């Protein structure tokens, strides 16, 4: 998989931990991680729609739609990163989410794992929204919009578990 513009660490190493939230590059680290999670989710939804043929067609169609929504979120975050001068390739990220999702054997396992990943992402986005509300309202709003849309993604996955 070509993950550009991101740099992915090897499968046997962890990505560097995010720097402190109030550190100059701390926000960039979180934006980079969030953007790459959106990228992995978009690719995983597309992979599932194409590879998990036993899944109901309605679910596969929903996965294709959700892939597009995840790409939209990716675009929003990359746009904000560009505004803030944050380079997506400045630090390595982990593709562990992608690897775990594409190891799923059937649509139920994929939906379960994806719903959990979306729940973790939504919780992080809501936390970032609250933390940034006063000092960076534009980024806080961005995370809030994504968290709202992730709620639908979670509900959709739950309907097929």
mmCIF file of C-alpha atoms in Angstrom:
data_model
loop_
_atom_site.group_PDB
_atom_site.id
_atom_site.type_symbol
_atom_site.label_atom_id
_atom_site.label_comp_id
_atom_site.label_asym_id
_atom_site.label_seq_id
_atom_site.Cartn_x
_atom_site.Cartn_y
_atom_site.Cartn_z
ATOM 1 C CA UNK A 1 0.000 0.000 0.000
ATOM 2 C CA UNK A 2 1.289 3.431 -0.914
ATOM 3 C CA UNK A 3 0.432 5.612 2.083
ATOM 4 C CA UNK A 4 1.795 8.912 0.732
ATOM 5 C CA UNK A 5 1.929 11.630 1.942
ATOM 6 C CA UNK A 6 2.397 9.705 5.206
ATOM 7 C CA UNK A 7 5.520 7.831 6.276
ATOM 8 C CA UNK A 8 4.680 4.488 7.869
ATOM 9 C CA UNK A 9 6.918 2.786 10.405
ATOM 10 C CA UNK A 10 7.695 -0.899 9.982
ATOM 11 C CA UNK A 11 5.231 -3.464 11.288
ATOM 12 C CA UNK A 12 7.515 -4.428 14.170
ATOM 13 C CA UNK A 13 7.927 -0.918 15.567
ATOM 14 C CA UNK A 14 5.596 1.531 17.231
ATOM 15 C CA UNK A 15 5.033 5.024 15.901
ATOM 16 C CA UNK A 16 6.587 7.731 18.071
ATOM 17 C CA UNK A 17 4.325 8.860 20.895
ATOM 18 C CA UNK A 18 2.583 12.173 20.377
ATOM 19 C CA UNK A 19 4.352 15.090 21.955
ATOM 20 C CA UNK A 20 2.609 17.003 24.719
ATOM 21 C CA UNK A 21 -0.630 18.612 23.639
ATOM 22 C CA UNK A 22 0.665 22.065 24.574
ATOM 23 C CA UNK A 23 4.063 21.503 22.927
ATOM 24 C CA UNK A 24 4.583 23.321 19.616
ATOM 25 C CA UNK A 25 4.297 20.106 17.596
ATOM 26 C CA UNK A 26 1.772 18.336 19.837
ATOM 27 C CA UNK A 27 -1.259 19.484 17.868
ATOM 28 C CA UNK A 28 0.455 18.489 14.617
ATOM 29 C CA UNK A 29 1.091 15.005 15.980
ATOM 30 C CA UNK A 30 -2.580 14.587 16.794
ATOM 31 C CA UNK A 31 -3.713 15.945 13.451
ATOM 32 C CA UNK A 32 -1.313 13.581 11.666
ATOM 33 C CA UNK A 33 -2.535 10.580 13.658
ATOM 34 C CA UNK A 34 -6.178 11.486 13.071
ATOM 35 C CA UNK A 35 -5.606 12.053 9.362
ATOM 36 C CA UNK A 36 -3.860 8.718 8.977
ATOM 37 C CA UNK A 37 -6.630 6.938 10.885
ATOM 38 C CA UNK A 38 -9.129 8.418 8.416
ATOM 39 C CA UNK A 39 -6.963 7.247 5.515
ATOM 40 C CA UNK A 40 -6.729 3.720 6.911
ATOM 41 C CA UNK A 41 -10.489 3.621 7.520
ATOM 42 C CA UNK A 42 -11.226 4.795 3.969
ATOM 43 C CA UNK A 43 -8.952 2.135 2.512
ATOM 44 C CA UNK A 44 -10.303 -0.559 4.848
ATOM 45 C CA UNK A 45 -13.931 0.200 3.961
ATOM 46 C CA UNK A 46 -13.021 -0.021 0.277
ATOM 47 C CA UNK A 47 -11.109 -3.270 0.884
ATOM 48 C CA UNK A 48 -14.047 -4.791 2.788
ATOM 49 C CA UNK A 49 -16.546 -3.870 0.062
ATOM 50 C CA UNK A 50 -14.337 -5.544 -2.534
ATOM 51 C CA UNK A 51 -12.982 -8.488 -0.527
ATOM 52 C CA UNK A 52 -15.710 -9.652 1.848
ATOM 53 C CA UNK A 53 -18.064 -11.004 -0.782
ATOM 54 C CA UNK A 54 -20.253 -12.857 1.716
ATOM 55 C CA UNK A 55 -21.385 -9.516 3.152
ATOM 56 C CA UNK A 56 -24.890 -8.391 2.215
ATOM 57 C CA UNK A 57 -24.847 -6.064 -0.787
ATOM 58 C CA UNK A 58 -26.488 -3.320 1.294
ATOM 59 C CA UNK A 59 -23.545 -3.432 3.699
ATOM 60 C CA UNK A 60 -20.997 -3.461 0.898
ATOM 61 C CA UNK A 61 -22.714 -0.418 -0.642
ATOM 62 C CA UNK A 62 -22.646 1.307 2.754
ATOM 63 C CA UNK A 63 -18.935 0.549 3.093
ATOM 64 C CA UNK A 64 -18.273 2.178 -0.272
ATOM 65 C CA UNK A 65 -20.189 5.261 0.886
ATOM 66 C CA UNK A 66 -18.345 5.327 4.213
ATOM 67 C CA UNK A 67 -15.016 5.081 2.407
ATOM 68 C CA UNK A 68 -15.940 8.310 0.661
ATOM 69 C CA UNK A 69 -16.885 9.963 3.946
ATOM 70 C CA UNK A 70 -13.597 8.917 5.543
ATOM 71 C CA UNK A 71 -11.770 10.402 2.546
ATOM 72 C CA UNK A 72 -13.747 13.612 3.062
ATOM 73 C CA UNK A 73 -12.610 13.705 6.707
ATOM 74 C CA UNK A 74 -9.046 13.056 5.567
ATOM 75 C CA UNK A 75 -9.291 16.015 3.204
ATOM 76 C CA UNK A 76 -10.598 18.273 5.961
ATOM 77 C CA UNK A 77 -7.744 17.330 8.296
ATOM 78 C CA UNK A 78 -5.060 17.579 5.607
ATOM 79 C CA UNK A 79 -6.436 21.005 4.703
ATOM 80 C CA UNK A 80 -6.194 22.156 8.306
ATOM 81 C CA UNK A 81 -2.684 20.702 8.556
ATOM 82 C CA UNK A 82 -1.684 22.721 5.484
ATOM 83 C CA UNK A 83 -3.131 25.893 7.040
ATOM 84 C CA UNK A 84 -1.094 25.250 10.200
ATOM 85 C CA UNK A 85 2.073 24.238 8.337
ATOM 86 C CA UNK A 86 2.006 20.639 9.615
ATOM 87 C CA UNK A 87 3.824 18.185 7.329
ATOM 88 C CA UNK A 88 2.064 14.784 7.178
ATOM 89 C CA UNK A 89 5.442 13.104 6.533
ATOM 90 C CA UNK A 90 7.300 14.799 9.406
ATOM 91 C CA UNK A 91 6.921 11.781 11.716
ATOM 92 C CA UNK A 92 6.109 8.134 11.065
ATOM 93 C CA UNK A 93 2.675 6.699 11.756
ATOM 94 C CA UNK A 94 1.536 3.119 12.287
ATOM 95 C CA UNK A 95 -0.659 1.154 9.887
ATOM 96 C CA UNK A 96 -1.686 -1.261 12.645
ATOM 97 C CA UNK A 97 -5.366 -0.359 12.175
ATOM 98 C CA UNK A 98 -5.225 -1.251 8.473
ATOM 99 C CA UNK A 99 -3.439 -4.515 9.170
ATOM 100 C CA UNK A 100 -5.954 -5.558 11.841
ATOM 101 C CA UNK A 101 -8.975 -4.702 9.693
ATOM 102 C CA UNK A 102 -7.707 -6.445 6.576
ATOM 103 C CA UNK A 103 -6.997 -9.585 8.606
ATOM 104 C CA UNK A 104 -10.731 -10.007 9.291
ATOM 105 C CA UNK A 105 -12.186 -13.261 8.011
ATOM 106 C CA UNK A 106 -15.783 -12.141 7.513
ATOM 107 C CA UNK A 107 -18.051 -9.097 7.442
ATOM 108 C CA UNK A 108 -19.220 -9.460 11.044
ATOM 109 C CA UNK A 109 -15.672 -9.442 12.402
ATOM 110 C CA UNK A 110 -14.818 -6.455 10.193
ATOM 111 C CA UNK A 111 -17.943 -4.537 11.277
ATOM 112 C CA UNK A 112 -17.194 -5.241 14.943
ATOM 113 C CA UNK A 113 -13.554 -4.120 14.710
ATOM 114 C CA UNK A 114 -14.411 -1.088 12.592
ATOM 115 C CA UNK A 115 -17.162 0.002 14.994
ATOM 116 C CA UNK A 116 -14.683 -0.173 17.883
ATOM 117 C CA UNK A 117 -12.125 1.833 15.905
ATOM 118 C CA UNK A 118 -14.765 4.434 15.032
ATOM 119 C CA UNK A 119 -15.783 4.645 18.719
ATOM 120 C CA UNK A 120 -12.162 5.257 19.768
ATOM 121 C CA UNK A 121 -11.782 7.875 17.048
ATOM 122 C CA UNK A 122 -15.010 9.624 18.023
ATOM 123 C CA UNK A 123 -13.945 9.748 21.685
ATOM 124 C CA UNK A 124 -10.579 11.252 20.708
ATOM 125 C CA UNK A 125 -12.209 13.773 18.380
ATOM 126 C CA UNK A 126 -14.642 14.888 21.077
ATOM 127 C CA UNK A 127 -11.769 15.225 23.546
ATOM 128 C CA UNK A 128 -9.757 17.309 21.055
ATOM 129 C CA UNK A 129 -12.809 19.471 20.357
ATOM 130 C CA UNK A 130 -13.213 20.259 24.058
ATOM 131 C CA UNK A 131 -9.486 20.805 24.620
ATOM 132 C CA UNK A 132 -9.102 23.126 21.629
ATOM 133 C CA UNK A 133 -12.386 25.035 21.910
ATOM 134 C CA UNK A 134 -10.803 28.230 23.238
ATOM 135 C CA UNK A 135 -7.291 28.219 21.824
ATOM 136 C CA UNK A 136 -7.983 26.874 18.308
ATOM 137 C CA UNK A 137 -11.711 27.085 17.496
ATOM 138 C CA UNK A 138 -11.210 26.166 13.812
ATOM 139 C CA UNK A 139 -9.538 22.838 14.640
ATOM 140 C CA UNK A 140 -12.012 22.221 17.470
ATOM 141 C CA UNK A 141 -14.905 22.709 15.039
ATOM 142 C CA UNK A 142 -13.280 20.339 12.554
ATOM 143 C CA UNK A 143 -12.979 17.568 15.130
ATOM 144 C CA UNK A 144 -16.552 18.216 16.262
ATOM 145 C CA UNK A 145 -17.921 17.832 12.723
ATOM 146 C CA UNK A 146 -16.015 14.586 12.213
ATOM 147 C CA UNK A 147 -17.199 13.181 15.576
ATOM 148 C CA UNK A 148 -20.815 13.886 14.614
ATOM 149 C CA UNK A 149 -20.444 11.997 11.345
ATOM 150 C CA UNK A 150 -18.657 9.087 13.023
ATOM 151 C CA UNK A 151 -21.777 8.516 15.136
ATOM 152 C CA UNK A 152 -23.632 7.361 12.008
ATOM 153 C CA UNK A 153 -20.705 5.158 10.985
ATOM 154 C CA UNK A 154 -20.787 3.412 14.364
ATOM 155 C CA UNK A 155 -24.547 2.849 14.214
ATOM 156 C CA UNK A 156 -24.325 1.459 10.692
ATOM 157 C CA UNK A 157 -21.639 -1.073 11.667
ATOM 158 C CA UNK A 158 -23.654 -2.151 14.708
ATOM 159 C CA UNK A 159 -26.587 -3.054 12.506
ATOM 160 C CA UNK A 160 -24.592 -5.805 10.801
ATOM 161 C CA UNK A 161 -22.679 -7.369 13.700
#
